[in-house]
Tab-separated table of C-alpha atoms and ligand atoms in Angstrom:
chain	number	residue	atom	x	y	z
A	1	SER	CA	-5.594	26.354	-20.243
A	2	ALA	CA	-2.432	27.959	-19.135
A	3	GLY	CA	-4.628	30.895	-18.263
A	4	VAL	CA	-3.544	33.230	-20.118
A	5	PRO	CA	-5.611	35.440	-21.894
A	6	ALA	CA	-6.142	33.744	-25.919
A	7	ALA	CA	-5.807	36.936	-27.761
A	8	GLN	CA	-2.601	37.169	-25.632
A	9	ILE	CA	-1.803	34.038	-27.263
A	10	LEU	CA	-2.315	34.979	-30.952
A	11	ARG	CA	-0.201	38.186	-30.453
A	12	ILE	CA	2.738	36.520	-29.875
A	13	LEU	CA	1.998	34.404	-33.007
A	14	MET	CA	1.112	36.753	-35.160
A	15	ALA	CA	4.204	38.702	-34.305
A	16	GLU	CA	5.979	35.474	-35.973
A	17	GLY	CA	3.955	35.131	-39.398
A	18	VAL	CA	2.182	32.337	-38.228
A	19	MET	CA	-1.384	33.036	-38.693
A	20	THR	CA	-4.171	30.404	-36.659
A	21	THR	CA	-7.374	31.229	-35.003
A	22	ILE	CA	-8.493	30.121	-31.057
A	23	THR	CA	-9.189	26.706	-31.693
A	24	ALA	CA	-6.589	25.706	-33.573
A	25	GLN	CA	-4.194	22.849	-32.419
A	26	ILE	CA	-1.043	24.226	-32.272
A	27	ASP	CA	2.244	21.966	-32.744
A	28	PRO	CA	4.604	21.677	-29.864
A	29	GLU	CA	7.621	23.587	-30.695
A	30	LEU	CA	5.661	26.449	-30.717
A	31	THR	CA	3.754	26.117	-28.223
A	32	GLU	CA	7.447	25.629	-25.848
A	33	PHE	CA	8.008	28.964	-27.923
A	34	ILE	CA	4.466	30.368	-26.688
A	35	ALA	CA	5.488	29.377	-22.802
A	36	ALA	CA	8.943	31.151	-22.744
A	37	GLU	CA	8.008	34.145	-23.960
A	38	LEU	CA	5.365	34.369	-21.756
A	39	ASP	CA	7.514	33.080	-18.983
A	40	LEU	CA	5.644	29.409	-18.313
A	41	ASP	CA	6.388	26.116	-17.889
A	42	VAL	CA	4.387	23.190	-20.677
A	43	ASP	CA	4.443	19.724	-19.171
A	44	PHE	CA	4.849	17.482	-22.578
A	45	ALA	CA	3.766	14.323	-21.079
A	46	GLN	CA	1.731	12.102	-23.882
A	47	PRO	CA	-1.805	11.873	-22.679
A	48	GLU	CA	-1.760	8.018	-20.739
A	49	THR	CA	-3.646	5.739	-22.367
A	50	LEU	CA	-5.861	3.926	-20.166
A	51	GLU	CA	-4.037	0.707	-20.118
A	52	ASP	CA	-1.107	3.071	-18.807
A	53	ARG	CA	-3.331	4.268	-16.279
A	54	VAL	CA	-4.327	1.615	-14.946
A	55	LEU	CA	-2.199	-1.199	-15.879
A	56	THR	CA	1.135	0.706	-14.182
A	57	ALA	CA	-1.077	2.113	-11.217
A	58	LEU	CA	-1.384	-2.430	-10.416
A	59	GLU	CA	1.994	-3.235	-11.778
A	60	ASP	CA	3.106	0.006	-8.962
A	61	ARG	CA	1.317	-0.677	-6.246
A	62	GLU	CA	3.212	-1.406	-2.924
A	63	ASP	CA	2.178	-4.405	-0.693
A	64	PRO	CA	2.292	-2.939	2.970
A	65	ALA	CA	4.925	-5.701	4.743
A	66	GLU	CA	2.211	-7.451	6.685
A	67	ASP	CA	0.353	-8.543	4.222
A	68	LEU	CA	3.302	-9.937	2.655
A	69	VAL	CA	3.368	-13.979	3.374
A	70	ALA	CA	5.923	-16.683	1.882
A	71	ARG	CA	5.134	-18.078	-1.140
A	72	ALA	CA	6.453	-21.141	-3.174
A	73	PRO	CA	9.909	-20.753	-5.059
A	74	VAL	CA	9.549	-20.896	-9.106
A	75	ILE	CA	12.366	-23.006	-10.343
A	76	THR	CA	12.995	-24.158	-14.537
A	77	PHE	CA	15.356	-26.446	-16.002
A	78	LEU	CA	17.385	-25.348	-18.373
A	79	GLY	CA	19.955	-27.295	-20.448
A	80	HIS	CA	21.322	-28.905	-23.405
A	81	VAL	CA	18.609	-31.744	-25.069
A	82	ASP	CA	18.446	-35.051	-24.488
A	83	HIS	CA	20.675	-34.288	-20.773
A	84	GLY	CA	17.159	-35.516	-19.053
A	85	LYS	CA	15.191	-32.505	-18.096
A	86	THR	CA	11.919	-33.631	-18.825
A	87	SER	CA	12.559	-37.086	-16.848
A	88	LEU	CA	13.604	-35.312	-13.931
A	89	LEU	CA	10.380	-33.085	-14.077
A	90	ASP	CA	8.692	-36.203	-14.781
A	91	LYS	CA	10.109	-37.590	-11.914
A	92	LEU	CA	9.139	-35.455	-9.956
A	93	ILE	CA	5.919	-34.829	-10.312
A	94	GLY	CA	4.747	-39.274	-10.630
A	95	ILE	CA	3.811	-38.641	-14.433
A	96	ASP	CA	6.018	-39.808	-17.343
A	97	VAL	CA	5.723	-37.810	-20.718
A	98	ALA	CA	9.302	-38.372	-21.627
A	99	GLY	CA	9.058	-41.625	-21.612
A	100	GLY	CA	5.806	-40.550	-24.907
A	101	GLU	CA	2.636	-41.720	-23.281
A	102	SER	CA	1.683	-38.015	-23.897
A	103	GLY	CA	3.755	-38.193	-26.898
A	104	GLY	CA	4.820	-34.140	-28.060
A	105	ILE	CA	3.969	-32.924	-24.506
A	106	THR	CA	7.322	-31.526	-23.959
A	107	GLN	CA	7.549	-29.135	-26.625
A	108	HIS	CA	4.279	-27.193	-24.546
A	109	ILE	CA	5.121	-25.348	-21.259
A	110	ARG	CA	4.626	-27.361	-18.758
A	111	ALA	CA	4.101	-25.823	-14.915
A	112	TYR	CA	3.029	-27.432	-11.643
A	113	GLN	CA	3.140	-26.955	-7.636
A	114	ILE	CA	5.273	-30.295	-5.769
A	115	ASP	CA	5.090	-30.812	-1.848
A	116	LYS	CA	8.316	-31.374	-0.010
A	117	ASP	CA	7.554	-31.812	3.634
A	118	ASN	CA	4.731	-29.349	3.229
A	119	LYS	CA	6.362	-26.996	1.812
A	120	PRO	CA	5.418	-26.060	-1.747
A	121	ILE	CA	7.935	-25.560	-4.823
A	122	ALA	CA	6.251	-24.319	-8.496
A	123	PHE	CA	8.181	-25.596	-11.243
A	124	VAL	CA	7.567	-24.131	-15.128
A	125	ASP	CA	9.362	-26.223	-17.417
A	126	THR	CA	9.867	-24.041	-20.908
A	127	PRO	CA	10.992	-26.323	-24.045
A	128	GLY	CA	14.308	-24.448	-24.489
A	129	HIS	CA	16.575	-21.536	-23.048
A	130	ALA	CA	15.480	-19.495	-26.225
A	131	ALA	CA	11.521	-19.480	-24.900
A	132	PHE	CA	12.580	-19.143	-21.252
A	133	THR	CA	14.035	-15.759	-22.247
A	134	GLU	CA	11.404	-14.620	-24.526
A	135	MET	CA	9.382	-14.543	-21.495
A	136	ARG	CA	11.234	-12.442	-20.022
A	137	ALA	CA	11.827	-10.373	-22.873
A	138	ARG	CA	7.915	-9.672	-22.510
A	139	GLY	CA	7.929	-8.812	-18.948
A	140	ALA	CA	7.024	-12.368	-17.263
A	141	ASN	CA	10.028	-13.058	-14.951
A	142	VAL	CA	8.556	-15.993	-12.870
A	143	THR	CA	11.507	-17.674	-12.742
A	144	ASP	CA	13.414	-17.724	-9.437
A	145	ILE	CA	15.972	-20.286	-9.738
A	146	ALA	CA	16.968	-21.810	-12.203
A	147	VAL	CA	17.998	-25.572	-12.879
A	148	ILE	CA	21.156	-25.925	-15.001
A	149	VAL	CA	20.664	-29.759	-15.813
A	150	VAL	CA	23.786	-31.680	-17.353
A	151	ALA	CA	23.832	-35.169	-18.433
A	152	ALA	CA	27.037	-36.842	-16.300
A	153	ASP	CA	28.263	-38.561	-19.377
A	154	ASP	CA	28.683	-35.497	-21.790
A	155	GLY	CA	29.213	-33.286	-19.349
A	156	VAL	CA	28.819	-29.074	-21.113
A	157	MET	CA	27.813	-29.375	-23.864
A	158	PRO	CA	27.313	-26.001	-26.087
A	159	GLN	CA	23.750	-25.435	-25.520
A	160	THR	CA	23.891	-26.120	-21.543
A	161	GLU	CA	26.695	-23.196	-22.082
A	162	GLU	CA	23.992	-20.521	-23.396
A	163	ALA	CA	21.506	-22.431	-20.885
A	164	ILE	CA	23.664	-20.663	-18.431
A	165	SER	CA	24.406	-17.157	-19.623
A	166	HIS	CA	20.852	-16.813	-19.916
A	167	ALA	CA	20.527	-17.781	-16.458
A	168	LYS	CA	22.789	-15.949	-15.501
A	169	ALA	CA	21.078	-12.705	-17.685
A	170	ALA	CA	18.620	-13.178	-15.874
A	171	ASP	CA	20.018	-12.593	-12.760
A	172	VAL	CA	18.175	-15.427	-10.427
A	173	PRO	CA	20.296	-18.698	-8.751
A	174	ILE	CA	21.545	-21.123	-10.225
A	175	VAL	CA	21.284	-24.847	-9.084
A	176	VAL	CA	23.507	-27.863	-10.719
A	177	ALA	CA	22.019	-30.932	-10.944
A	178	LEU	CA	24.331	-33.195	-12.126
A	179	ASN	CA	21.975	-36.195	-14.435
A	180	LYS	CA	22.189	-39.693	-15.098
A	181	CYS	CA	25.070	-40.343	-12.602
A	182	ASP	CA	23.001	-43.941	-12.517
A	183	LEU	CA	25.369	-44.412	-15.674
A	184	PRO	CA	27.831	-46.731	-15.050
A	185	GLY	CA	31.871	-45.166	-15.994
A	186	VAL	CA	30.338	-41.790	-15.751
A	187	ASP	CA	33.942	-39.002	-15.140
A	188	ILE	CA	31.920	-36.689	-13.153
A	189	ASN	CA	35.448	-34.725	-12.296
A	190	ARG	CA	35.125	-33.709	-16.226
A	191	ALA	CA	31.742	-32.770	-15.699
A	192	MET	CA	32.477	-30.440	-12.699
A	193	GLN	CA	35.270	-28.859	-14.944
A	194	GLY	CA	32.960	-28.298	-17.204
A	195	LEU	CA	31.164	-26.125	-14.815
A	196	ALA	CA	34.177	-24.614	-12.857
A	197	ALA	CA	35.449	-23.470	-16.747
A	198	ASN	CA	31.831	-21.419	-16.928
A	199	ASP	CA	32.372	-19.667	-14.088
A	200	LEU	CA	29.699	-21.789	-11.441
A	201	LEU	CA	32.129	-23.151	-9.616
A	202	PRO	CA	30.773	-25.667	-7.273
A	203	SER	CA	30.310	-25.892	-3.623
A	204	GLU	CA	32.506	-29.092	-3.285
A	205	TRP	CA	35.342	-27.434	-4.673
A	206	GLY	CA	35.405	-24.266	-2.814
A	207	GLY	CA	32.715	-22.390	-5.192
A	208	GLU	CA	29.293	-20.990	-4.385
A	209	VAL	CA	27.350	-23.706	-6.739
A	210	GLU	CA	25.572	-26.191	-5.625
A	211	VAL	CA	25.564	-29.126	-7.673
A	212	ILE	CA	23.863	-31.724	-6.773
A	213	LYS	CA	24.324	-35.954	-8.696
A	214	THR	CA	21.129	-37.080	-9.643
A	215	SER	CA	19.234	-39.578	-11.771
A	216	ALA	CA	15.484	-39.577	-13.089
A	217	MET	CA	16.030	-42.640	-13.696
A	218	THR	CA	16.477	-43.906	-10.116
A	219	GLY	CA	15.386	-41.427	-8.349
A	220	GLU	CA	18.799	-40.759	-6.669
A	221	GLY	CA	19.571	-38.153	-5.604
A	222	LEU	CA	15.814	-35.724	-6.047
A	223	ASP	CA	15.656	-35.144	-2.319
A	224	ASP	CA	18.129	-34.128	-1.244
A	225	LEU	CA	17.937	-31.690	-5.263
A	226	LEU	CA	14.068	-30.518	-3.840
A	227	ASP	CA	16.004	-29.512	-0.461
A	228	THR	CA	17.975	-27.455	-1.895
A	229	LEU	CA	15.623	-25.575	-3.707
A	230	LEU	CA	13.907	-25.314	-0.055
A	231	THR	CA	16.923	-24.001	1.179
A	232	VAL	CA	17.826	-21.599	-1.790
A	233	ALA	CA	14.298	-20.232	-1.145
A	234	GLU	CA	14.289	-19.650	2.358
A	235	LEU	CA	17.800	-17.661	1.964
A	236	HIS	CA	16.454	-15.462	-0.669
A	237	GLU	CA	12.589	-14.828	0.937
A	238	TYR	CA	10.456	-15.403	-1.492
A	239	THR	CA	6.898	-13.290	-0.635
A	240	ALA	CA	4.160	-12.357	-2.272
A	241	ASN	CA	0.370	-10.600	-0.913
A	242	PRO	CA	-2.051	-13.032	-1.618
A	243	ASN	CA	-4.625	-10.148	-0.144
A	244	ARG	CA	-5.018	-8.590	-3.766
A	245	PRO	CA	-6.192	-8.585	-6.530
A	246	ALA	CA	-4.142	-11.518	-9.098
A	247	ILE	CA	-1.083	-10.272	-11.616
A	248	GLY	CA	0.038	-12.997	-13.047
A	249	ALA	CA	1.409	-14.126	-16.796
A	250	CYS	CA	0.104	-16.574	-19.500
A	251	LEU	CA	2.588	-19.348	-19.457
A	252	GLU	CA	0.611	-20.541	-23.526
A	253	SER	CA	-2.676	-20.447	-24.210
A	254	GLN	CA	-4.536	-22.736	-27.028
A	255	GLN	CA	-8.362	-23.604	-28.131
A	256	ASP	CA	-9.581	-26.496	-27.137
A	257	SER	CA	-12.841	-27.436	-28.792
A	258	ASP	CA	-14.826	-28.309	-25.850
A	259	ARG	CA	-13.333	-25.192	-23.345
A	260	GLY	CA	-12.812	-22.787	-25.880
A	261	VAL	CA	-9.903	-20.448	-25.124
A	262	VAL	CA	-7.700	-22.969	-22.456
A	263	THR	CA	-4.565	-20.455	-21.224
A	264	LYS	CA	-2.286	-21.817	-18.404
A	265	VAL	CA	-1.487	-18.917	-16.190
A	266	MET	CA	1.355	-18.310	-13.580
A	267	VAL	CA	0.134	-16.404	-10.679
A	268	THR	CA	2.652	-13.931	-9.691
A	269	ASN	CA	1.592	-12.201	-6.795
A	270	GLY	CA	-1.827	-11.787	-5.564
A	271	THR	CA	-4.889	-14.573	-4.997
A	272	LEU	CA	-6.931	-15.458	-8.460
A	273	ARG	CA	-10.484	-16.214	-7.964
A	274	VAL	CA	-13.322	-17.586	-10.591
A	275	GLY	CA	-15.362	-14.683	-11.812
A	276	ASP	CA	-12.163	-12.381	-11.444
A	277	ILE	CA	-12.374	-9.905	-14.391
A	278	ILE	CA	-8.754	-10.489	-16.348
A	279	VAL	CA	-6.771	-8.424	-19.131
A	280	CYS	CA	-4.098	-10.746	-20.663
A	281	GLY	CA	-2.123	-9.549	-23.949
A	282	ASP	CA	-5.013	-8.659	-26.228
A	283	ALA	CA	-7.296	-10.904	-24.188
A	284	TYR	CA	-9.792	-9.815	-22.302
A	285	GLY	CA	-12.682	-12.327	-20.034
A	286	ARG	CA	-14.143	-13.443	-16.794
A	287	VAL	CA	-11.793	-16.625	-14.977
A	288	LYS	CA	-14.640	-19.143	-15.838
A	289	ALA	CA	-13.027	-21.753	-14.573
A	290	MET	CA	-9.840	-22.989	-13.418
A	291	TYR	CA	-8.385	-26.420	-13.391
A	292	ASP	CA	-5.017	-27.564	-11.262
A	293	PRO	CA	-2.436	-28.532	-14.709
A	294	LEU	CA	-1.554	-32.161	-12.302
A	295	ASP	CA	-4.688	-33.241	-12.146
A	296	PRO	CA	-6.554	-31.478	-15.303
A	297	LYS	CA	-10.664	-32.841	-14.037
A	298	LYS	CA	-9.898	-30.511	-10.321
A	299	ARG	CA	-11.580	-27.691	-10.458
A	300	LEU	CA	-9.778	-25.206	-8.762
A	301	THR	CA	-11.445	-22.167	-7.191
A	302	GLU	CA	-8.447	-19.891	-6.723
A	303	ALA	CA	-4.946	-20.037	-6.816
A	304	LEU	CA	-2.477	-18.090	-5.006
A	305	PRO	CA	1.142	-16.723	-5.828
A	306	SER	CA	3.076	-19.265	-7.403
A	307	THR	CA	0.509	-21.330	-8.417
A	308	PRO	CA	0.334	-22.531	-12.082
A	309	VAL	CA	-3.626	-23.082	-13.144
A	310	ASN	CA	-5.037	-23.414	-16.382
A	311	LEU	CA	-8.138	-21.187	-16.411
A	312	THR	CA	-11.386	-20.557	-19.182
A	313	GLY	CA	-13.026	-17.396	-19.980
A	314	LEU	CA	-10.976	-15.185	-22.085
A	315	ASP	CA	-11.999	-14.333	-25.928
A	316	THR	CA	-8.869	-15.037	-27.275
A	317	ALA	CA	-5.072	-16.679	-26.290
A	318	PRO	CA	-2.699	-14.268	-25.422
A	319	GLY	CA	0.739	-15.216	-26.670
A	320	ALA	CA	3.723	-16.675	-24.369
A	321	GLY	CA	4.754	-14.050	-21.685
A	322	GLU	CA	2.087	-11.718	-21.234
A	323	ARG	CA	1.575	-10.485	-17.980
A	324	MET	CA	-1.554	-11.347	-17.038
A	325	TYR	CA	-3.813	-8.218	-14.842
A	326	VAL	CA	-7.045	-8.618	-12.673
A	327	LEU	CA	-9.521	-5.437	-12.498
A	328	ASP	CA	-12.518	-4.243	-11.648
A	329	ASP	CA	-14.945	-2.958	-14.918
A	330	ILE	CA	-15.521	-5.880	-17.824
A	331	SER	CA	-15.420	-2.671	-19.510
A	332	GLN	CA	-12.239	-1.476	-18.971
A	333	ALA	CA	-11.007	-4.717	-19.886
A	334	ARG	CA	-12.522	-4.830	-23.074
A	335	GLU	CA	-11.327	-1.238	-24.127
A	336	ILE	CA	-7.274	-2.006	-23.201
A	337	ALA	CA	-7.489	-5.655	-25.212
A	338	GLU	CA	-9.029	-3.491	-28.336
A	339	ALA	CA	-6.736	-0.678	-28.130
A	340	ARG	CA	-4.226	-3.469	-27.414
A	341	ALA	CA	-5.051	-5.334	-30.600
A	342	HIS	CA	-5.448	-2.782	-32.673
A	343	ALA	CA	-1.326	-0.981	-32.135
A	344	GLU	CA	0.787	-2.533	-33.583
A	345	ARG	CA	3.704	-4.031	-31.530
A	346	SER	CA	6.431	-1.531	-32.889
A	347	ASP	CA	3.563	1.282	-32.166
A	348	PHE	CA	3.843	-0.323	-28.978
A	349	LEU	CA	7.506	0.080	-28.769
A	350	GLY	CA	7.910	3.576	-30.527
A	351	ALA	CA	5.094	5.067	-28.100
A	352	THR	CA	6.981	3.621	-24.803
A	353	GLY	CA	9.407	5.289	-26.013
A	354	TYR	CA	11.728	2.793	-25.840
A	355	GLN	CA	14.845	1.676	-27.477
A	356	GLN	CA	17.263	-0.370	-27.720
A	357	VAL	CA	21.259	0.147	-27.580
A	358	THR	CA	23.369	0.889	-30.022
A	359	LEU	CA	26.858	2.555	-29.398
A	360	GLU	CA	25.652	5.079	-31.602
A	361	ASN	CA	23.026	6.441	-28.904
A	362	LEU	CA	25.285	5.089	-25.975
A	363	PHE	CA	26.658	8.020	-24.682
A	364	ASP	CA	23.500	9.798	-24.394
A	365	ARG	CA	21.893	7.509	-22.183
A	366	LEU	CA	25.631	7.706	-19.854
A	367	GLU	CA	24.924	10.460	-19.601
A	368	GLY	CA	22.861	11.779	-16.927
A	369	ALA	CA	23.243	8.233	-15.760
A	370	GLU	CA	24.018	8.666	-11.269
A	371	GLU	CA	25.998	4.577	-11.589
A	372	VAL	CA	28.343	3.117	-13.033
A	373	GLN	CA	26.559	1.626	-16.340
A	374	THR	CA	26.517	-2.261	-17.765
A	375	LEU	CA	26.744	-2.418	-21.734
A	376	ASN	CA	25.974	-6.190	-21.608
A	377	LEU	CA	27.200	-7.759	-25.417
A	378	ILE	CA	26.703	-11.246	-26.943
A	379	ILE	CA	29.911	-12.053	-28.761
A	380	ARG	CA	29.908	-14.770	-31.512
A	381	ALA	CA	32.916	-14.968	-33.774
A	382	ASP	CA	34.014	-18.357	-35.742
A	383	VAL	CA	37.034	-19.461	-34.083
A	384	ARG	CA	37.370	-20.087	-30.250
A	385	GLY	CA	40.887	-18.769	-30.011
A	386	SER	CA	39.074	-14.760	-31.590
A	387	ILE	CA	37.069	-15.195	-28.812
A	388	GLU	CA	39.166	-15.440	-26.157
A	389	ALA	CA	41.851	-12.590	-27.986
A	390	ILE	CA	38.138	-10.196	-28.006
A	391	GLU	CA	37.681	-11.521	-24.174
A	392	LYS	CA	41.703	-10.091	-23.175
A	393	GLU	CA	41.260	-7.058	-25.547
A	394	LEU	CA	38.068	-5.900	-23.883
A	395	GLU	CA	39.726	-6.508	-20.255
A	396	LYS	CA	42.229	-3.813	-21.137
A	397	LEU	CA	38.969	-1.050	-21.989
A	398	ASP	CA	38.780	0.666	-18.943
A	399	HIS	CA	36.158	3.026	-18.373
A	400	PRO	CA	35.022	4.985	-14.757
A	401	GLU	CA	31.277	4.837	-16.250
A	402	VAL	CA	30.943	1.648	-18.279
A	403	ARG	CA	31.682	-1.887	-17.674
A	404	LEU	CA	31.232	-4.306	-19.811
A	405	ARG	CA	29.313	-7.400	-19.147
A	406	ILE	CA	29.885	-10.278	-21.727
A	407	LEU	CA	26.403	-12.173	-20.955
A	408	GLN	CA	27.502	-14.523	-23.993
A	409	LYS	CA	29.869	-15.831	-26.710
A	410	GLY	CA	29.946	-19.624	-28.712
A	411	VAL	CA	31.797	-20.313	-31.491
A	412	GLY	CA	29.431	-19.996	-34.976
A	413	GLY	CA	26.943	-17.817	-36.636
A	414	ILE	CA	24.250	-15.555	-35.041
A	415	THR	CA	20.810	-17.267	-34.227
A	416	GLU	CA	17.331	-15.915	-33.388
A	417	GLY	CA	18.221	-16.942	-29.870
A	418	ASP	CA	20.995	-14.561	-29.075
A	419	ILE	CA	18.691	-11.961	-30.969
A	420	VAL	CA	16.283	-12.671	-28.088
A	421	LEU	CA	18.558	-12.943	-25.360
A	422	ALA	CA	20.279	-9.073	-26.799
A	423	GLU	CA	16.818	-7.860	-26.416
A	424	ALA	CA	15.586	-9.303	-23.055
A	425	SER	CA	19.026	-7.897	-21.849
A	426	ASP	CA	19.302	-5.246	-23.814
A	427	ALA	CA	22.295	-6.029	-25.439
A	428	ILE	CA	24.280	-5.063	-28.539
A	429	VAL	CA	25.528	-7.878	-31.154
A	430	ILE	CA	29.545	-8.310	-31.697
A	431	ALA	CA	30.212	-10.344	-34.807
A	432	PHE	CA	33.167	-11.341	-35.262
A	433	ASN	CA	34.007	-12.794	-38.582
A	434	VAL	CA	30.514	-14.904	-38.352
A	435	VAL	CA	26.677	-13.079	-40.073
A	436	PRO	CA	23.660	-13.370	-38.247
A	437	ASP	CA	20.905	-16.135	-40.133
A	438	ASP	CA	17.411	-15.123	-41.369
A	439	LYS	CA	16.424	-15.453	-38.409
A	440	ALA	CA	18.241	-13.538	-36.083
A	441	ARG	CA	18.632	-10.979	-39.234
A	442	ALA	CA	14.505	-10.062	-39.166
A	443	ARG	CA	14.366	-10.553	-35.601
A	444	ALA	CA	16.884	-8.286	-34.872
A	445	SER	CA	15.850	-5.286	-37.354
A	446	GLU	CA	12.441	-6.162	-36.244
A	447	VAL	CA	13.370	-5.654	-32.487
A	448	GLY	CA	16.292	-3.041	-33.018
A	449	VAL	CA	18.835	-5.018	-31.977
A	450	GLN	CA	22.221	-4.213	-33.284
A	451	ILE	CA	24.472	-6.041	-34.528
A	452	ARG	CA	27.680	-4.991	-34.983
A	453	ARG	CA	30.701	-7.215	-37.628
A	454	TYR	CA	33.909	-7.123	-37.681
A	455	GLY	CA	37.191	-8.922	-38.722
A	456	VAL	CA	39.473	-7.248	-36.811
A	457	ILE	CA	39.893	-7.255	-32.979
A	458	TYR	CA	41.361	-3.698	-32.563
A	459	LYS	CA	38.371	-2.221	-34.261
A	460	ILE	CA	35.933	-3.370	-31.488
A	461	THR	CA	38.178	-1.464	-29.093
A	462	ASP	CA	38.606	1.628	-30.888
A	463	GLU	CA	34.879	1.257	-31.544
A	464	LEU	CA	33.867	0.420	-28.003
A	465	ARG	CA	36.524	3.503	-26.709
A	466	SER	CA	34.568	6.000	-29.276
A	467	ALA	CA	31.314	4.668	-28.008
A	468	MET	CA	31.664	5.333	-24.763
A	469	GLU	CA	33.048	8.637	-24.970
A	470	GLY	CA	30.214	9.401	-27.014
A	471	MET	CA	32.860	10.825	-30.234
A	472	LEU	CA	31.100	7.804	-32.512
A	473	LYS	CA	30.678	8.762	-36.229
A	474	PRO	CA	27.100	7.407	-37.021
A	475	GLU	CA	27.092	4.124	-39.178
A	476	GLN	CA	27.389	5.022	-43.278
B	1	GDP	P1	15.625	-33.973	-22.302
B	1	GDP	O1	16.032	-33.423	-23.592
B	1	GDP	O2	16.829	-32.822	-21.484
B	1	GDP	O3	14.238	-32.962	-21.511
B	1	GDP	O4	16.153	-35.086	-22.283
B	1	GDP	P2	15.155	-36.039	-21.342
B	1	GDP	O5	13.863	-36.461	-20.268
B	1	GDP	O6	14.151	-36.086	-23.125
B	1	GDP	O7	15.953	-37.282	-21.835
B	1	GDP	C1	16.105	-37.783	-22.641
B	1	GDP	C2	16.783	-39.424	-22.602
B	1	GDP	O8	18.129	-39.464	-21.362
B	1	GDP	C3	15.490	-39.930	-22.712
B	1	GDP	O9	16.523	-41.399	-23.613
B	1	GDP	C4	15.899	-40.763	-20.887
B	1	GDP	O10	15.448	-41.600	-20.223
B	1	GDP	C5	17.417	-40.255	-20.558
B	1	GDP	N1	17.724	-40.214	-19.162
B	1	GDP	C6	16.504	-39.044	-18.640
B	1	GDP	N2	17.227	-39.158	-17.818
B	1	GDP	C7	18.268	-40.098	-17.272
B	1	GDP	C8	19.510	-40.805	-16.055
B	1	GDP	O11	18.807	-39.790	-15.040
B	1	GDP	N3	19.295	-41.398	-16.097
B	1	GDP	C9	19.866	-42.835	-17.694
B	1	GDP	N4	20.559	-43.544	-17.745
B	1	GDP	N5	19.001	-41.949	-18.257
B	1	GDP	C10	18.569	-41.085	-18.606
């Protein structure tokens, strides 16, 4: 196919002592050798899969500027347990889940769209920041703005700090709801100090973070919160193109005894219609019916961008965070879904050639990069003093091409949540006198997140410096 007579190639090979036939497959190394002999350029691109070809095209499709319209911002609540995430969302949409009416539902991902003065706002509520980042790791970046909920009586707690790290790693604007302000004797100043200490300087104090005092109990501040979210949204001009086949993300999916597989999907771009052929993870099908999550009996015929829907019609339940695409050909959808069902996740990672960052491969990544690169770190240590000392040492590390960014830091062993964050953000975990728990260890080796364990501080900076300079010896 290179336009060279086969006999000529065979001659080269025979000269090299390789016996072959005209129809035999030749390995890439030999091909390269032959190409060099013949002065030809060869393209070693792997044959594209149907999935690559079809879905990448949909993903890369550019929306003409004239088709773009404003869409509702998608908001996610994050925060320490019991600080009032569920109650706030309940109050905003006018149903009572926190009160236990529909007991246990808070384990699920909730998604709704409401109107404030005729302006739509969408909410996606995940059961915790690990779930939030897990979805992001799978490619579902549905959140536009994160609301960090902090109970005014408790202030900033360790899980609040983690929530802040996860929101920052997602690179979305942050608004704070200082909740439970109805409680007598709450110390607002102390809570604000906690926020400031985590780089969220309240606008009242001259910073850039809007802190809204709320009460899910009395409803105080909720209008203010919605107005603030709409203002932030206006500033960021979130747009989408309703005139294209839909793209979305599965928020959750389960088998329902009456309706079959019911999948909660957030439409992120385009318009989704009943009858559309969809593929989502290893599931495919035709959208049979769509329901409004706020009113499960209300059927919808179409869903615009930023609209969450419960849909039926998929053959099996896709995982949370899987991207959803509309295709024109059902046999193509089936083929892609089946290929995905067969491919092991590890194979998939291997096939795409993606490798998490490690100290050993850091230098190779830096080479050839045009801009200053960021090395993301997650730091876990035995005591707070160690974290401070490590941070101080890291500040001294100055490299023209690498910027260090601490995504998360905390006292205690490495958790699965840390690994999920590291995976989603391509980070290295620095463990100082602590170890990962079993789940974290298993997850880290499954997804290839590197955990570096240290017992002395200067070793950390030494190794980081060597890694940046490409001088790090492979681990024994
Ligand atoms: P989540 O774990 O963050 O979702 O917190 P929940 O919404 O379940 O709330 C935890 C507890 O705090 C519940 O008993 C709520 O009734 C209570 N709560 C939530 N918001 C407020 C509030 O604004 N004021 C008061 N007084 N209690 C609240």
